[in-house]
mmCIF file with all atom_site columns, C-alpha atoms in Angstrom:
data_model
loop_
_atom_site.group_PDB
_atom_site.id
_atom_site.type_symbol
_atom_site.label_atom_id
_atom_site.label_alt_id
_atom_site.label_comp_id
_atom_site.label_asym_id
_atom_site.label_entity_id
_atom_site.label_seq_id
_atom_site.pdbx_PDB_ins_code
_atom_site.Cartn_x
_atom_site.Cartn_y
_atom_site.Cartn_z
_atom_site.occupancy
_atom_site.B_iso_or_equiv
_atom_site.pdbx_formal_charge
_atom_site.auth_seq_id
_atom_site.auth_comp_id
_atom_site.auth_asym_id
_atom_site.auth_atom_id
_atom_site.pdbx_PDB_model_num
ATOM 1   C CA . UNK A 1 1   ? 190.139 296.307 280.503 1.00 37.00 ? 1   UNK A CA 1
ATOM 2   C CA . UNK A 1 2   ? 192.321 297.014 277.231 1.00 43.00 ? 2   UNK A CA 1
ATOM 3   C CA . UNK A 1 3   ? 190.159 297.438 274.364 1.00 42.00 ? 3   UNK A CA 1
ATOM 4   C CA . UNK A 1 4   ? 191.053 295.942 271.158 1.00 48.00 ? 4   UNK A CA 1
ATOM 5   C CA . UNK A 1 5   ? 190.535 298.170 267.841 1.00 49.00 ? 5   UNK A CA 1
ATOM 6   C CA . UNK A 1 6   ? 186.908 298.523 267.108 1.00 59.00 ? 6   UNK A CA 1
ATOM 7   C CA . UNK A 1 7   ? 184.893 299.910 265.040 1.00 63.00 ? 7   UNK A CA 1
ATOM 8   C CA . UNK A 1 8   ? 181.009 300.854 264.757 1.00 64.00 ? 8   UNK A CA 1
ATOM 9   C CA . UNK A 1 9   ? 178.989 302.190 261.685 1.00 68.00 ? 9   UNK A CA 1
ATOM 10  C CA . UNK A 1 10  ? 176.102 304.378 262.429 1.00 64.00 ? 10  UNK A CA 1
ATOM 11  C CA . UNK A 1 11  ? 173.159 304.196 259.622 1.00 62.00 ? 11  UNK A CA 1
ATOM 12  C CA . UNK A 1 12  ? 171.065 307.029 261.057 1.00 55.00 ? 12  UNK A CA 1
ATOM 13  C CA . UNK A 1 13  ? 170.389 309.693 258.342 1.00 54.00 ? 13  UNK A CA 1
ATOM 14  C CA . UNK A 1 14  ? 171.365 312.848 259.118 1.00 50.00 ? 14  UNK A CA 1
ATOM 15  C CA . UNK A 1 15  ? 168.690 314.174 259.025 1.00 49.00 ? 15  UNK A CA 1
ATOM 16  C CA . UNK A 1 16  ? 167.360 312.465 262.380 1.00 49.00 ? 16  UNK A CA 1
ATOM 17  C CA . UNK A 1 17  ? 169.777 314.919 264.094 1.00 51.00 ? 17  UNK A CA 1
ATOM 18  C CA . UNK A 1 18  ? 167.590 316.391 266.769 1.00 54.00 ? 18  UNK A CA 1
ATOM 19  C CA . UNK A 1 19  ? 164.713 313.978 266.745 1.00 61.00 ? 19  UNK A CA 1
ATOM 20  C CA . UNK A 1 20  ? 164.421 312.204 270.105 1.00 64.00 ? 20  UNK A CA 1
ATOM 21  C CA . UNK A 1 21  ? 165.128 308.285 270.638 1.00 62.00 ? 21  UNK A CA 1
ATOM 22  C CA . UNK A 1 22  ? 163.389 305.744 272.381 1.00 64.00 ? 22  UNK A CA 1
ATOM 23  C CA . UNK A 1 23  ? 164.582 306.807 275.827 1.00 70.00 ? 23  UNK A CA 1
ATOM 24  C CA . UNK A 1 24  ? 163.236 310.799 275.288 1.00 71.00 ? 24  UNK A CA 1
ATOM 25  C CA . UNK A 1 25  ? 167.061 312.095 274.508 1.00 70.00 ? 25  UNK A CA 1
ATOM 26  C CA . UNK A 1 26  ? 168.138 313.627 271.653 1.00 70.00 ? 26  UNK A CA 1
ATOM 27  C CA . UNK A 1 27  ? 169.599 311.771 268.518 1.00 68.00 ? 27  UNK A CA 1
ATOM 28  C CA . UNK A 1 28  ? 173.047 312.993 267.420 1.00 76.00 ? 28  UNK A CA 1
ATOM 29  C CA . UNK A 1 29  ? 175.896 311.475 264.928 1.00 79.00 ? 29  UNK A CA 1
ATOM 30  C CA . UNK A 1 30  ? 177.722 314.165 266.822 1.00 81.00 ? 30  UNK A CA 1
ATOM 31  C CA . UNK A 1 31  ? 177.000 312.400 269.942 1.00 81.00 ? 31  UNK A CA 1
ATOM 32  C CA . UNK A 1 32  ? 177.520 308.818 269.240 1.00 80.00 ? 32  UNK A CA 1
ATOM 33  C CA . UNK A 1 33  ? 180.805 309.932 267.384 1.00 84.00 ? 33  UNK A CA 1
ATOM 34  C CA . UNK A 1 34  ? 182.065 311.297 270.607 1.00 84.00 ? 34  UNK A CA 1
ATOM 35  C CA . UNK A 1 35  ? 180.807 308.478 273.255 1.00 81.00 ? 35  UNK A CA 1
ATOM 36  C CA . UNK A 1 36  ? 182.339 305.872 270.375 1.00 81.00 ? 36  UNK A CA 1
ATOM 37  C CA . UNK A 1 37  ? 185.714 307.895 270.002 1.00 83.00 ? 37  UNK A CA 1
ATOM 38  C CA . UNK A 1 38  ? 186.422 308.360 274.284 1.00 84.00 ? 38  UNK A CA 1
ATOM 39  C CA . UNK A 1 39  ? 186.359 304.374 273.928 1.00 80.00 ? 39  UNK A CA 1
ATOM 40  C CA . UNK A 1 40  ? 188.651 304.370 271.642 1.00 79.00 ? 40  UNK A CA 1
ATOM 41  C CA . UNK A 1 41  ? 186.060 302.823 269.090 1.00 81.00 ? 41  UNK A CA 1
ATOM 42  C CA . UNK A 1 42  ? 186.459 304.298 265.349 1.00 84.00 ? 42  UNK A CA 1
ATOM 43  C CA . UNK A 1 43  ? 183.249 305.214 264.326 1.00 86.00 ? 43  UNK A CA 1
ATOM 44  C CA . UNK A 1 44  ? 181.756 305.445 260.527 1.00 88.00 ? 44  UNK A CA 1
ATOM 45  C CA . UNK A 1 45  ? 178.511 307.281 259.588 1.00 87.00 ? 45  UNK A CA 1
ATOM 46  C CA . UNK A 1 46  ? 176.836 305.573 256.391 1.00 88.00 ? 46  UNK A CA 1
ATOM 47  C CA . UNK A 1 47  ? 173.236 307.290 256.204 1.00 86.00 ? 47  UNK A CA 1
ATOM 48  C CA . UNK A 1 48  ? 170.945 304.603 254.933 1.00 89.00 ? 48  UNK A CA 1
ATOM 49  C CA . UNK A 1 49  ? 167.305 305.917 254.176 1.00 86.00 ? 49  UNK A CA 1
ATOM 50  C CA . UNK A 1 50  ? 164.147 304.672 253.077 1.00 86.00 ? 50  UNK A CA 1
ATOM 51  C CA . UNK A 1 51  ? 163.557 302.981 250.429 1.00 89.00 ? 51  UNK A CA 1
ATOM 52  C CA . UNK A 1 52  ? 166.094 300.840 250.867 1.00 91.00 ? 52  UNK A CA 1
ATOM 53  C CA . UNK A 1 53  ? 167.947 301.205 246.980 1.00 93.00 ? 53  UNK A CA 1
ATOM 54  C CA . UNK A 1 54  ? 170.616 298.985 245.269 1.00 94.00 ? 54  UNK A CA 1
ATOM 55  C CA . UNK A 1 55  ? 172.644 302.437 244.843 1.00 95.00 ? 55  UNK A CA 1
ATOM 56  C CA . UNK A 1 56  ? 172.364 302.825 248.621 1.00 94.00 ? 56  UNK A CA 1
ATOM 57  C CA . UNK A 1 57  ? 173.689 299.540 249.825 1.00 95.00 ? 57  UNK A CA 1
ATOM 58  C CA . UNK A 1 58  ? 176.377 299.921 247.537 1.00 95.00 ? 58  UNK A CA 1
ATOM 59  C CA . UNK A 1 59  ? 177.267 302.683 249.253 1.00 94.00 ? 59  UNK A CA 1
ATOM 60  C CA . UNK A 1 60  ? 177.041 301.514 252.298 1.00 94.00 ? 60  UNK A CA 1
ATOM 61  C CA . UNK A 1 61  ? 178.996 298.819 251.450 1.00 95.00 ? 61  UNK A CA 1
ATOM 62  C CA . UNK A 1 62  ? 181.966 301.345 250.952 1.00 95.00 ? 62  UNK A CA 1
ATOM 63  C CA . UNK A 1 63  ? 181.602 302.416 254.268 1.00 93.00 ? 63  UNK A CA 1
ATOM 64  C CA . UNK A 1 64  ? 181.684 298.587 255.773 1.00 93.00 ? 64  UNK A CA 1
ATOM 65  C CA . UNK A 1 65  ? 184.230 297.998 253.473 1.00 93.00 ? 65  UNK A CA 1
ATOM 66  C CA . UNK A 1 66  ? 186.540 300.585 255.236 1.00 91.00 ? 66  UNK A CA 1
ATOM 67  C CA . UNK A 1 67  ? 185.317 300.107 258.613 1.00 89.00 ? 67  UNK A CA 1
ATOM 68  C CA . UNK A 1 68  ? 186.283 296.732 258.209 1.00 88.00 ? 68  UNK A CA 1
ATOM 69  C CA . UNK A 1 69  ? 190.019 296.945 256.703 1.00 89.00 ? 69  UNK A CA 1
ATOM 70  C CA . UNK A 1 70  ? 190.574 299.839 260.086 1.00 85.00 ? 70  UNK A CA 1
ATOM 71  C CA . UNK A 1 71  ? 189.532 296.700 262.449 1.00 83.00 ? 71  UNK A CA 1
ATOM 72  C CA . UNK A 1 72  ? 191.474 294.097 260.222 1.00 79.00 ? 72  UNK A CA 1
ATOM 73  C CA . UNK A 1 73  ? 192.193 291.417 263.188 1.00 71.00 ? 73  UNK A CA 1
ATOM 74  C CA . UNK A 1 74  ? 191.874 293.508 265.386 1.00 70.00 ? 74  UNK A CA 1
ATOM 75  C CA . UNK A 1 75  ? 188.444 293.223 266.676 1.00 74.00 ? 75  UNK A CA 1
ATOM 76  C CA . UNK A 1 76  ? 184.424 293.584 265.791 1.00 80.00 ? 76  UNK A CA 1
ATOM 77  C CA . UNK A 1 77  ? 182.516 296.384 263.699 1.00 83.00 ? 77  UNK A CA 1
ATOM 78  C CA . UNK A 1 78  ? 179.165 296.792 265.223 1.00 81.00 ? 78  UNK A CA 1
ATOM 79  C CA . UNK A 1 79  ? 176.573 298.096 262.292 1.00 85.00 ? 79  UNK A CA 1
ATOM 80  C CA . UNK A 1 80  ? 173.739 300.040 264.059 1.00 81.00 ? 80  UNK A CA 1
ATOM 81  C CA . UNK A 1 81  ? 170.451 301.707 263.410 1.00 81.00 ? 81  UNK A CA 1
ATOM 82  C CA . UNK A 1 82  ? 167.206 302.243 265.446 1.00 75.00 ? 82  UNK A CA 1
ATOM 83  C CA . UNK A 1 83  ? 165.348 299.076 264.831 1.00 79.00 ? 83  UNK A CA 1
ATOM 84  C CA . UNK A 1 84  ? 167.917 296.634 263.086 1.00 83.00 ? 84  UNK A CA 1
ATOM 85  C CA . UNK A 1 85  ? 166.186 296.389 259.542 1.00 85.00 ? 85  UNK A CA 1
ATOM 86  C CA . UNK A 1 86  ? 168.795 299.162 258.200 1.00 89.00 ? 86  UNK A CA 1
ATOM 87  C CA . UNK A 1 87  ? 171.985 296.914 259.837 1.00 91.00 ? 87  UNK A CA 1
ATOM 88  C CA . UNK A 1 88  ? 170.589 293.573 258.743 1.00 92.00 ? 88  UNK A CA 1
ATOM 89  C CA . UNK A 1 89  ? 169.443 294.604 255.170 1.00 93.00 ? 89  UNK A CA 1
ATOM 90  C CA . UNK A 1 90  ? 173.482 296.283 255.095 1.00 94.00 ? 90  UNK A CA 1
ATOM 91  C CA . UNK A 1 91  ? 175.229 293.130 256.970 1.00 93.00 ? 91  UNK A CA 1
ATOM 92  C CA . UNK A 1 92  ? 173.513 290.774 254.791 1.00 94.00 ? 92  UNK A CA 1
ATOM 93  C CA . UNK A 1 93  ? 173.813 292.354 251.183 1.00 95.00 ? 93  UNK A CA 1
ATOM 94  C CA . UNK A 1 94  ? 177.864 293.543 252.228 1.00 94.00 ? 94  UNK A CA 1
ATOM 95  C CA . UNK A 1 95  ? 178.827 289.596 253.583 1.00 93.00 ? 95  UNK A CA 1
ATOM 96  C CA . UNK A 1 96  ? 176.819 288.661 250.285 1.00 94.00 ? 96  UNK A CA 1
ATOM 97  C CA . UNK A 1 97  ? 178.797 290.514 247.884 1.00 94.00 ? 97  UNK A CA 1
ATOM 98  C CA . UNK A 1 98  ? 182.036 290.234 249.781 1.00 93.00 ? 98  UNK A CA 1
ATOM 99  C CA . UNK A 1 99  ? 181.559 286.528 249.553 1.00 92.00 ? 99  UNK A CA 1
ATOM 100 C CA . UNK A 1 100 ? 179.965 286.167 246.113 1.00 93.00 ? 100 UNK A CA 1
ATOM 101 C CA . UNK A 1 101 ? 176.719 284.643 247.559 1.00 93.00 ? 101 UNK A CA 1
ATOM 102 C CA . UNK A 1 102 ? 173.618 284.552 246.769 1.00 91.00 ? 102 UNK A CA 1
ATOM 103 C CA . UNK A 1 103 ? 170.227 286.148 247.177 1.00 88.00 ? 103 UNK A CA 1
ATOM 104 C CA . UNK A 1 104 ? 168.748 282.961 249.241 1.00 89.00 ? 104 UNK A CA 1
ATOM 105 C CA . UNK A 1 105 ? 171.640 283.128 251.089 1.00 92.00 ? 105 UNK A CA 1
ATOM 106 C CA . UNK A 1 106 ? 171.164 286.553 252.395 1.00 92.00 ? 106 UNK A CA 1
ATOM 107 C CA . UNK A 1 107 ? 167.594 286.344 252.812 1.00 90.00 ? 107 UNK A CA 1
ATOM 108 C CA . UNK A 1 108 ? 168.904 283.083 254.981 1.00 91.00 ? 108 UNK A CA 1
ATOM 109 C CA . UNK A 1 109 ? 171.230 284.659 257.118 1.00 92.00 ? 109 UNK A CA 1
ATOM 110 C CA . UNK A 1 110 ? 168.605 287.217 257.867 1.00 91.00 ? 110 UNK A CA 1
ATOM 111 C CA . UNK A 1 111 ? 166.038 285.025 259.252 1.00 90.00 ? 111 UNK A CA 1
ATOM 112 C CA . UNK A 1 112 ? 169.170 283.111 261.081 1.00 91.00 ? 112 UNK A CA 1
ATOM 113 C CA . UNK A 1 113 ? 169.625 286.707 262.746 1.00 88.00 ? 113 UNK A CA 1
ATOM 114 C CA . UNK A 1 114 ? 165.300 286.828 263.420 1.00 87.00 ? 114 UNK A CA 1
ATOM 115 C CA . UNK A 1 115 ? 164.551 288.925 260.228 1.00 83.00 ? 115 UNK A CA 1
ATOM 116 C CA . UNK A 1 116 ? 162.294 287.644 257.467 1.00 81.00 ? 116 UNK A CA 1
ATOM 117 C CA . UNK A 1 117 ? 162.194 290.751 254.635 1.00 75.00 ? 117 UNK A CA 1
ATOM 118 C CA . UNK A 1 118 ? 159.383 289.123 252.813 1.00 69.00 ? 118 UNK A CA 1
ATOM 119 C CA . UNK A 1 119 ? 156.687 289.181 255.531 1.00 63.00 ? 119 UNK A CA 1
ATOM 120 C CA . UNK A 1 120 ? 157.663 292.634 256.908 1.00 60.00 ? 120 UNK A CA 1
ATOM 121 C CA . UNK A 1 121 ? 155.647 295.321 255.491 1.00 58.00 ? 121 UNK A CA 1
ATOM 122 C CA . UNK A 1 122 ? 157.558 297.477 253.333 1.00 59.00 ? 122 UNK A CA 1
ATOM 123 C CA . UNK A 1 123 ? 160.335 295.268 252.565 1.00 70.00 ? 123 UNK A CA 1
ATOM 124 C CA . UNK A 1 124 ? 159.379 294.273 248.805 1.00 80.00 ? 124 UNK A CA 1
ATOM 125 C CA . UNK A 1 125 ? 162.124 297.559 247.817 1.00 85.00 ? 125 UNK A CA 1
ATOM 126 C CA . UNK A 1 126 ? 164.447 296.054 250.246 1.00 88.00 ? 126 UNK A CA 1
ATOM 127 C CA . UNK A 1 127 ? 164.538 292.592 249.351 1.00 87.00 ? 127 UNK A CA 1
ATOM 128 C CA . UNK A 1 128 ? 164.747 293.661 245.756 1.00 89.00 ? 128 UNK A CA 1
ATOM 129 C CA . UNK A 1 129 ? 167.954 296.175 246.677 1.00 92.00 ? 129 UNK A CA 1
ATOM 130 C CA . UNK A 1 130 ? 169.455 293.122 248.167 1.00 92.00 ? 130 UNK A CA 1
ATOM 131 C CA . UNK A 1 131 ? 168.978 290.838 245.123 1.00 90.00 ? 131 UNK A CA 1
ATOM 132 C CA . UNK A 1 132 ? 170.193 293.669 242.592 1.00 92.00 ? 132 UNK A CA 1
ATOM 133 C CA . UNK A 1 133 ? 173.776 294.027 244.759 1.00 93.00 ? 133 UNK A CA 1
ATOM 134 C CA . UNK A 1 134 ? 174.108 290.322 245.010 1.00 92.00 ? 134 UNK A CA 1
ATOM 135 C CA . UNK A 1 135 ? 176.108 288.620 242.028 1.00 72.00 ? 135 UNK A CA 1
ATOM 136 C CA . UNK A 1 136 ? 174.233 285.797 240.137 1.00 67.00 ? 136 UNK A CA 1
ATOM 137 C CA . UNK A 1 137 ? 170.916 286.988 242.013 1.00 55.00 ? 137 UNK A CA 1
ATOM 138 C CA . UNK A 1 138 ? 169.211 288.714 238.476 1.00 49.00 ? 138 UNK A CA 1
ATOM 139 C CA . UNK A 1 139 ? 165.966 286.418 238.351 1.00 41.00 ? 139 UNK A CA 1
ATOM 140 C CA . UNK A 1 140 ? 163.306 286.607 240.980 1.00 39.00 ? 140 UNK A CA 1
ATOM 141 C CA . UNK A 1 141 ? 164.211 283.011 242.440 1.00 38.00 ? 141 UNK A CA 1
ATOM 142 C CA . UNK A 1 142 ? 167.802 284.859 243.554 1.00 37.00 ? 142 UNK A CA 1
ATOM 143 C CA . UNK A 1 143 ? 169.944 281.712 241.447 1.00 38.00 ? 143 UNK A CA 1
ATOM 144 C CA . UNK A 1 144 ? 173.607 282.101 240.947 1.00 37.00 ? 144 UNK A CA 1
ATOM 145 C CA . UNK A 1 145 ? 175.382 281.200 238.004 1.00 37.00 ? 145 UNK A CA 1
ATOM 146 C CA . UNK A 1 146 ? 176.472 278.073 239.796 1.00 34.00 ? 146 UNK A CA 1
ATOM 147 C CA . UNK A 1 147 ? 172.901 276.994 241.009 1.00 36.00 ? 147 UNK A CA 1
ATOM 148 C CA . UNK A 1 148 ? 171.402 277.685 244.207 1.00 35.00 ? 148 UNK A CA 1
ATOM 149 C CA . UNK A 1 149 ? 173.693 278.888 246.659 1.00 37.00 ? 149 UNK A CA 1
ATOM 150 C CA . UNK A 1 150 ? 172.423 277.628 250.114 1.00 36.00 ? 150 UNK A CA 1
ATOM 151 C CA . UNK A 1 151 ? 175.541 277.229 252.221 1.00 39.00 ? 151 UNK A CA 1
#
């Protein structure tokens, strides 16, 4: 099999290094760095932690932002974290802003994806972080300056 340039972004905080995941091992950037690297997969670390900030997305944004001009037509970037809520609340808010969408339109493609931020507990910060990022999304109902963006 030839493998066409990928890339992967890792949102584990560092400071999980050393904790063990679901299956007992040990969690390590340095680890998933090397397994993504012998596949010739470039691999990004963008430490996303709770709560889930404005400031923080935008950063991770950066980090999408490059992993995606490294893999320009040349294949996927897989965002990852433990549970998904990290990589969808990042995926979302990034496409958003890339594409000048909408708060709705996030929160949209989230549930298309099987997340719904409002009814998970904790997620009032997150949803918020998501509307602050998103252009147009300033009032609580998430409209753009055009209207409601619901493509």
């Amino acid at each position: 099999m030839q493998w066409r340039r990928q890339a992967t972004v890792l949102l584990f905080p560092s400071a999980w290094m050393g904790k063990k995941n679901m299956d007992g091992s040990k969690f390590s950037v340095a680890e998933h760095k090397r397994a993504a690297e012998e596949r010739k997969v470039q691999f990004f670390h963008a430490p996303l932690t709770y709560p889930i900030t404005a400031s923080k997305l935008q950063t991770v944004h950066n980090t999408l932002r490059e992993a995606e001009a490294a893999t320009k037509d040349t294949g996927p970037v897989l965002v990852q974290c433990k549970t998904a809520y990290r990589s969808v609340a990042a995926v979302v808010s990034y496409l958003g802003a890339k594409e000048k969408k909408s708060w709705p339109w996030a929160m949209r493609l989230a549930e298309a994806v099987g997340f719904s931020f409002p009814l998970l507990e904790g997620s009032d910060s997150t949803s918020a972080a998501i509307r602050q990022v998103l252009p147009g999304s300033s009032n609580i109902l998430g409209s753009s300056s055009t209207g409601m963006d619901f493509e």
